């Protein structure tokens, strides 16, 4: 499972480091908003700025110690190719000029409503078909359990669309997607649904050994009005993860924010080599659940090498769901989904020996998603 060109942008590490790095994408296991303070890495969330500054005040983007990005607006013209406005500034609030298309990529997704007991899920519009068995040859071959190419969310590099810098040297940029929201058979355009666009920046100045730290700006909006909206799916936030993992950082050091991660790690994306889902709610539970009943969870990553997560252990009782799902955190208004929106996908991520269609491993009781709450809802006897 490799999104876009991550195999080019990352380097393999010793096994234990790789395990922790992948878990850093995850729902952490220590505490929530009392996370450790920022160590000077990635900038935190950036509020949308006001009007852009007047021209002539920008400084070269390569001079920045950190890049603070924000997505100010998103519009959908008749051809369905979204046009977004991006603002860039440095750690001192100075506008940044000169960012090239080769250094920025975007993800476009929409939120599919939950139906028949299933939870809502992001559905990436920017996607690809991951090859099977892929190149180079998967290692080890014995871990290949997939059966063919799979759908996988990915990024759209700005070199594919139209990336234009404003002419006022004020940190203002515009991007027109190559990918249209219209004309997709299995994702028919619906302007009433919540949409989200996010970005990542990979800029390594000459002589530097690492990318300039940059946040993953996102904008969640409704095409019917063009205005920003709440997603209705804010379940876990960065503070919770960073309480254990110090700093979320994955895929070569340019992806940090859960709102951005969730756009690609959604229910419609799979790792071709194993056939395993990379849906965030399933993947993260499996990674943090030691001794899965039917064996460890793993995916193929950098250089088509298999990473299994049998050695990852949650640092407390695995039933302490509130460690990550903090219902008291105003930043995660849907944190209670873990007990209010129970589904086969979520429950089966840990209880993966259960066959809900036949009832095997489930007391012989077959169940559909809309029946889960009867026995396992907040007022049920089973808990």
JSON list of N, CA and C in Angstrom, two decimals, residues 3-6 9 69 71 99-107 154-158 163 197-203 211 214-218 250-256 260-261 264:
[
{"chain": "A", "resi": 3, "resn": "UNK", "atom": "N", "xyz": [0.76, 5.33, -1.34]},
{"chain": "A", "resi": 3, "resn": "UNK", "atom": "CA", "xyz": [-0.01, 6.38, -1.95]},
{"chain": "A", "resi": 3, "resn": "UNK", "atom": "C", "xyz": [0.88, 7.27, -2.80]},
{"chain": "A", "resi": 4, "resn": "UNK", "atom": "N", "xyz": [0.48, 7.44, -4.06]},
{"chain": "A", "resi": 4, "resn": "UNK", "atom": "CA", "xyz": [1.23, 8.23, -5.02]},
{"chain": "A", "resi": 4, "resn": "UNK", "atom": "C", "xyz": [2.65, 7.73, -5.11]},
{"chain": "A", "resi": 5, "resn": "UNK", "atom": "N", "xyz": [3.64, 8.60, -4.88]},
{"chain": "A", "resi": 5, "resn": "UNK", "atom": "CA", "xyz": [5.02, 8.19, -5.05]},
{"chain": "A", "resi": 5, "resn": "UNK", "atom": "C", "xyz": [5.74, 8.11, -3.73]},
{"chain": "A", "resi": 6, "resn": "UNK", "atom": "N", "xyz": [5.08, 7.58, -2.71]},
{"chain": "A", "resi": 6, "resn": "UNK", "atom": "CA", "xyz": [5.71, 7.50, -1.39]},
{"chain": "A", "resi": 6, "resn": "UNK", "atom": "C", "xyz": [6.92, 6.59, -1.42]},
{"chain": "A", "resi": 9, "resn": "UNK", "atom": "N", "xyz": [9.74, 8.66, -1.87]},
{"chain": "A", "resi": 9, "resn": "UNK", "atom": "CA", "xyz": [9.95, 9.76, -0.94]},
{"chain": "A", "resi": 9, "resn": "UNK", "atom": "C", "xyz": [10.30, 9.32, 0.46]},
{"chain": "A", "resi": 69, "resn": "UNK", "atom": "N", "xyz": [0.23, 26.85, 5.78]},
{"chain": "A", "resi": 69, "resn": "UNK", "atom": "CA", "xyz": [-0.67, 26.92, 4.64]},
{"chain": "A", "resi": 69, "resn": "UNK", "atom": "C", "xyz": [-2.12, 26.98, 5.10]},
{"chain": "A", "resi": 71, "resn": "UNK", "atom": "N", "xyz": [-6.26, 26.93, 3.16]},
{"chain": "A", "resi": 71, "resn": "UNK", "atom": "CA", "xyz": [-7.10, 26.91, 1.97]},
{"chain": "A", "resi": 71, "resn": "UNK", "atom": "C", "xyz": [-8.27, 27.84, 2.24]},
{"chain": "A", "resi": 99, "resn": "UNK", "atom": "N", "xyz": [6.56, 29.15, -4.50]},
{"chain": "A", "resi": 99, "resn": "UNK", "atom": "CA", "xyz": [6.37, 27.71, -4.39]},
{"chain": "A", "resi": 99, "resn": "UNK", "atom": "C", "xyz": [5.99, 27.15, -5.76]},
{"chain": "A", "resi": 100, "resn": "UNK", "atom": "N", "xyz": [6.71, 26.12, -6.17]},
{"chain": "A", "resi": 100, "resn": "UNK", "atom": "CA", "xyz": [6.50, 25.53, -7.49]},
{"chain": "A", "resi": 100, "resn": "UNK", "atom": "C", "xyz": [5.48, 24.39, -7.43]},
{"chain": "A", "resi": 101, "resn": "UNK", "atom": "N", "xyz": [4.85, 24.12, -8.55]},
{"chain": "A", "resi": 101, "resn": "UNK", "atom": "CA", "xyz": [3.84, 23.07, -8.62]},
{"chain": "A", "resi": 101, "resn": "UNK", "atom": "C", "xyz": [4.40, 21.71, -8.22]},
{"chain": "A", "resi": 102, "resn": "UNK", "atom": "N", "xyz": [5.67, 21.48, -8.47]},
{"chain": "A", "resi": 102, "resn": "UNK", "atom": "CA", "xyz": [6.28, 20.19, -8.17]},
{"chain": "A", "resi": 102, "resn": "UNK", "atom": "C", "xyz": [6.37, 19.94, -6.66]},
{"chain": "A", "resi": 103, "resn": "UNK", "atom": "N", "xyz": [6.15, 20.96, -5.85]},
{"chain": "A", "resi": 103, "resn": "UNK", "atom": "CA", "xyz": [6.32, 20.83, -4.40]},
{"chain": "A", "resi": 103, "resn": "UNK", "atom": "C", "xyz": [5.02, 20.76, -3.62]},
{"chain": "A", "resi": 104, "resn": "UNK", "atom": "N", "xyz": [3.89, 20.65, -4.30]},
{"chain": "A", "resi": 104, "resn": "UNK", "atom": "CA", "xyz": [2.62, 20.63, -3.59]},
{"chain": "A", "resi": 104, "resn": "UNK", "atom": "C", "xyz": [1.67, 19.65, -4.27]},
{"chain": "A", "resi": 105, "resn": "UNK", "atom": "N", "xyz": [0.89, 18.93, -3.46]},
{"chain": "A", "resi": 105, "resn": "UNK", "atom": "CA", "xyz": [-0.09, 17.97, -3.96]},
{"chain": "A", "resi": 105, "resn": "UNK", "atom": "C", "xyz": [-1.39, 18.14, -3.18]},
{"chain": "A", "resi": 106, "resn": "UNK", "atom": "N", "xyz": [-2.47, 17.61, -3.75]},
{"chain": "A", "resi": 106, "resn": "UNK", "atom": "CA", "xyz": [-3.79, 17.80, -3.18]},
{"chain": "A", "resi": 106, "resn": "UNK", "atom": "C", "xyz": [-4.57, 16.49, -3.14]},
{"chain": "A", "resi": 107, "resn": "UNK", "atom": "N", "xyz": [-5.50, 16.40, -2.21]},
{"chain": "A", "resi": 107, "resn": "UNK", "atom": "CA", "xyz": [-6.45, 15.30, -2.14]},
{"chain": "A", "resi": 107, "resn": "UNK", "atom": "C", "xyz": [-7.85, 15.90, -2.17]},
{"chain": "A", "resi": 154, "resn": "UNK", "atom": "N", "xyz": [-5.42, 8.55, -3.52]},
{"chain": "A", "resi": 154, "resn": "UNK", "atom": "CA", "xyz": [-4.08, 9.07, -3.73]},
{"chain": "A", "resi": 154, "resn": "UNK", "atom": "C", "xyz": [-4.14, 10.59, -3.82]},
{"chain": "A", "resi": 155, "resn": "UNK", "atom": "N", "xyz": [-3.00, 11.19, -4.02]},
{"chain": "A", "resi": 155, "resn": "UNK", "atom": "CA", "xyz": [-2.93, 12.64, -4.19]},
{"chain": "A", "resi": 155, "resn": "UNK", "atom": "C", "xyz": [-2.86, 13.01, -5.66]},
{"chain": "A", "resi": 156, "resn": "UNK", "atom": "N", "xyz": [-3.23, 14.25, -5.94]},
{"chain": "A", "resi": 156, "resn": "UNK", "atom": "CA", "xyz": [-3.03, 14.79, -7.27]},
{"chain": "A", "resi": 156, "resn": "UNK", "atom": "C", "xyz": [-1.92, 15.83, -7.21]},
{"chain": "A", "resi": 157, "resn": "UNK", "atom": "N", "xyz": [-0.76, 15.55, -7.81]},
{"chain": "A", "resi": 157, "resn": "UNK", "atom": "CA", "xyz": [0.30, 16.56, -7.79]},
{"chain": "A", "resi": 157, "resn": "UNK", "atom": "C", "xyz": [-0.12, 17.77, -8.60]},
{"chain": "A", "resi": 158, "resn": "UNK", "atom": "N", "xyz": [0.30, 18.94, -8.14]},
{"chain": "A", "resi": 158, "resn": "UNK", "atom": "CA", "xyz": [-0.13, 20.17, -8.79]},
{"chain": "A", "resi": 158, "resn": "UNK", "atom": "C", "xyz": [0.40, 20.30, -10.20]},
{"chain": "A", "resi": 163, "resn": "UNK", "atom": "N", "xyz": [-1.42, 25.28, -11.48]},
{"chain": "A", "resi": 163, "resn": "UNK", "atom": "CA", "xyz": [-0.97, 25.95, -10.26]},
{"chain": "A", "resi": 163, "resn": "UNK", "atom": "C", "xyz": [-0.47, 27.33, -10.64]},
{"chain": "A", "resi": 197, "resn": "UNK", "atom": "N", "xyz": [-11.11, 19.30, 0.64]},
{"chain": "A", "resi": 197, "resn": "UNK", "atom": "CA", "xyz": [-9.86, 19.34, -0.11]},
{"chain": "A", "resi": 197, "resn": "UNK", "atom": "C", "xyz": [-8.74, 19.55, 0.90]},
{"chain": "A", "resi": 198, "resn": "UNK", "atom": "N", "xyz": [-7.62, 18.88, 0.68]},
{"chain": "A", "resi": 198, "resn": "UNK", "atom": "CA", "xyz": [-6.47, 19.01, 1.56]},
{"chain": "A", "resi": 198, "resn": "UNK", "atom": "C", "xyz": [-5.18, 19.05, 0.75]},
{"chain": "A", "resi": 199, "resn": "UNK", "atom": "N", "xyz": [-4.12, 19.49, 1.40]},
{"chain": "A", "resi": 199, "resn": "UNK", "atom": "CA", "xyz": [-2.85, 19.62, 0.67]},
{"chain": "A", "resi": 199, "resn": "UNK", "atom": "C", "xyz": [-1.67, 19.16, 1.52]},
{"chain": "A", "resi": 200, "resn": "UNK", "atom": "N", "xyz": [-0.60, 18.86, 0.83]},
{"chain": "A", "resi": 200, "resn": "UNK", "atom": "CA", "xyz": [0.69, 18.58, 1.47]},
{"chain": "A", "resi": 200, "resn": "UNK", "atom": "C", "xyz": [1.79, 19.25, 0.66]},
{"chain": "A", "resi": 201, "resn": "UNK", "atom": "N", "xyz": [2.82, 19.72, 1.36]},
{"chain": "A", "resi": 201, "resn": "UNK", "atom": "CA", "xyz": [3.94, 20.40, 0.72]},
{"chain": "A", "resi": 201, "resn": "UNK", "atom": "C", "xyz": [5.21, 19.64, 1.02]},
{"chain": "A", "resi": 202, "resn": "UNK", "atom": "N", "xyz": [5.98, 19.36, -0.01]},
{"chain": "A", "resi": 202, "resn": "UNK", "atom": "CA", "xyz": [7.28, 18.68, 0.13]},
{"chain": "A", "resi": 202, "resn": "UNK", "atom": "C", "xyz": [8.34, 19.56, -0.52]},
{"chain": "A", "resi": 203, "resn": "UNK", "atom": "N", "xyz": [8.99, 20.36, 0.29]},
{"chain": "A", "resi": 203, "resn": "UNK", "atom": "CA", "xyz": [9.99, 21.30, -0.21]},
{"chain": "A", "resi": 203, "resn": "UNK", "atom": "C", "xyz": [11.27, 21.13, 0.58]},
{"chain": "A", "resi": 211, "resn": "UNK", "atom": "N", "xyz": [12.49, 17.99, 4.57]},
{"chain": "A", "resi": 211, "resn": "UNK", "atom": "CA", "xyz": [11.52, 18.96, 4.08]},
{"chain": "A", "resi": 211, "resn": "UNK", "atom": "C", "xyz": [11.35, 20.09, 5.08]},
{"chain": "A", "resi": 214, "resn": "UNK", "atom": "N", "xyz": [5.66, 21.68, 7.26]},
{"chain": "A", "resi": 214, "resn": "UNK", "atom": "CA", "xyz": [4.48, 22.34, 6.75]},
{"chain": "A", "resi": 214, "resn": "UNK", "atom": "C", "xyz": [3.24, 21.61, 7.23]},
{"chain": "A", "resi": 215, "resn": "UNK", "atom": "N", "xyz": [2.18, 22.34, 7.55]},
{"chain": "A", "resi": 215, "resn": "UNK", "atom": "CA", "xyz": [0.94, 21.70, 7.97]},
{"chain": "A", "resi": 215, "resn": "UNK", "atom": "C", "xyz": [0.17, 21.19, 6.77]},
{"chain": "A", "resi": 216, "resn": "UNK", "atom": "N", "xyz": [-0.77, 20.30, 7.03]},
{"chain": "A", "resi": 216, "resn": "UNK", "atom": "CA", "xyz": [-1.70, 19.82, 6.00]},
{"chain": "A", "resi": 216, "resn": "UNK", "atom": "C", "xyz": [-2.98, 20.62, 6.09]},
{"chain": "A", "resi": 217, "resn": "UNK", "atom": "N", "xyz": [-3.07, 21.69, 5.34]},
{"chain": "A", "resi": 217, "resn": "UNK", "atom": "CA", "xyz": [-4.29, 22.50, 5.36]},
{"chain": "A", "resi": 217, "resn": "UNK", "atom": "C", "xyz": [-5.43, 21.73, 4.73]},
{"chain": "A", "resi": 218, "resn": "UNK", "atom": "N", "xyz": [-6.63, 21.85, 5.29]},
{"chain": "A", "resi": 218, "resn": "UNK", "atom": "CA", "xyz": [-7.83, 21.27, 4.70]},
{"chain": "A", "resi": 218, "resn": "UNK", "atom": "C", "xyz": [-8.93, 22.32, 4.69]},
{"chain": "A", "resi": 250, "resn": "UNK", "atom": "N", "xyz": [4.20, 10.77, 8.65]},
{"chain": "A", "resi": 250, "resn": "UNK", "atom": "CA", "xyz": [4.20, 9.54, 7.87]},
{"chain": "A", "resi": 250, "resn": "UNK", "atom": "C", "xyz": [4.32, 9.85, 6.39]},
{"chain": "A", "resi": 251, "resn": "UNK", "atom": "N", "xyz": [4.52, 8.82, 5.60]},
{"chain": "A", "resi": 251, "resn": "UNK", "atom": "CA", "xyz": [4.63, 8.94, 4.15]},
{"chain": "A", "resi": 251, "resn": "UNK", "atom": "C", "xyz": [5.71, 9.93, 3.75]},
{"chain": "A", "resi": 252, "resn": "UNK", "atom": "N", "xyz": [6.92, 9.73, 4.27]},
{"chain": "A", "resi": 252, "resn": "UNK", "atom": "CA", "xyz": [8.03, 10.56, 3.86]},
{"chain": "A", "resi": 252, "resn": "UNK", "atom": "C", "xyz": [8.15, 11.87, 4.60]},
{"chain": "A", "resi": 253, "resn": "UNK", "atom": "N", "xyz": [7.32, 12.10, 5.60]},
{"chain": "A", "resi": 253, "resn": "UNK", "atom": "CA", "xyz": [7.46, 13.29, 6.42]},
{"chain": "A", "resi": 253, "resn": "UNK", "atom": "C", "xyz": [6.67, 14.48, 5.94]},
{"chain": "A", "resi": 254, "resn": "UNK", "atom": "N", "xyz": [5.52, 14.25, 5.27]},
{"chain": "A", "resi": 254, "resn": "UNK", "atom": "CA", "xyz": [4.72, 15.38, 4.79]},
{"chain": "A", "resi": 254, "resn": "UNK", "atom": "C", "xyz": [3.25, 15.26, 5.15]},
{"chain": "A", "resi": 255, "resn": "UNK", "atom": "N", "xyz": [2.89, 14.22, 5.91]},
{"chain": "A", "resi": 255, "resn": "UNK", "atom": "CA", "xyz": [1.49, 14.02, 6.27]},
{"chain": "A", "resi": 255, "resn": "UNK", "atom": "C", "xyz": [1.39, 13.87, 7.78]},
{"chain": "A", "resi": 256, "resn": "UNK", "atom": "N", "xyz": [0.63, 14.80, 8.40]},
{"chain": "A", "resi": 256, "resn": "UNK", "atom": "CA", "xyz": [0.62, 14.91, 9.85]},
{"chain": "A", "resi": 256, "resn": "UNK", "atom": "C", "xyz": [-0.79, 14.99, 10.44]},
{"chain": "A", "resi": 260, "resn": "UNK", "atom": "N", "xyz": [-6.59, 15.20, 7.30]},
{"chain": "A", "resi": 260, "resn": "UNK", "atom": "CA", "xyz": [-6.02, 14.93, 5.98]},
{"chain": "A", "resi": 260, "resn": "UNK", "atom": "C", "xyz": [-5.87, 13.42, 5.77]},
{"chain": "A", "resi": 261, "resn": "UNK", "atom": "N", "xyz": [-5.38, 12.71, 6.78]},
{"chain": "A", "resi": 261, "resn": "UNK", "atom": "CA", "xyz": [-5.17, 11.27, 6.66]},
{"chain": "A", "resi": 261, "resn": "UNK", "atom": "C", "xyz": [-6.47, 10.55, 6.33]},
{"chain": "A", "resi": 264, "resn": "UNK", "atom": "N", "xyz": [-7.79, 9.82, 2.58]},
{"chain": "A", "resi": 264, "resn": "UNK", "atom": "CA", "xyz": [-7.29, 8.70, 1.79]},
{"chain": "A", "resi": 264, "resn": "UNK", "atom": "C", "xyz": [-7.54, 7.36, 2.47]}
]
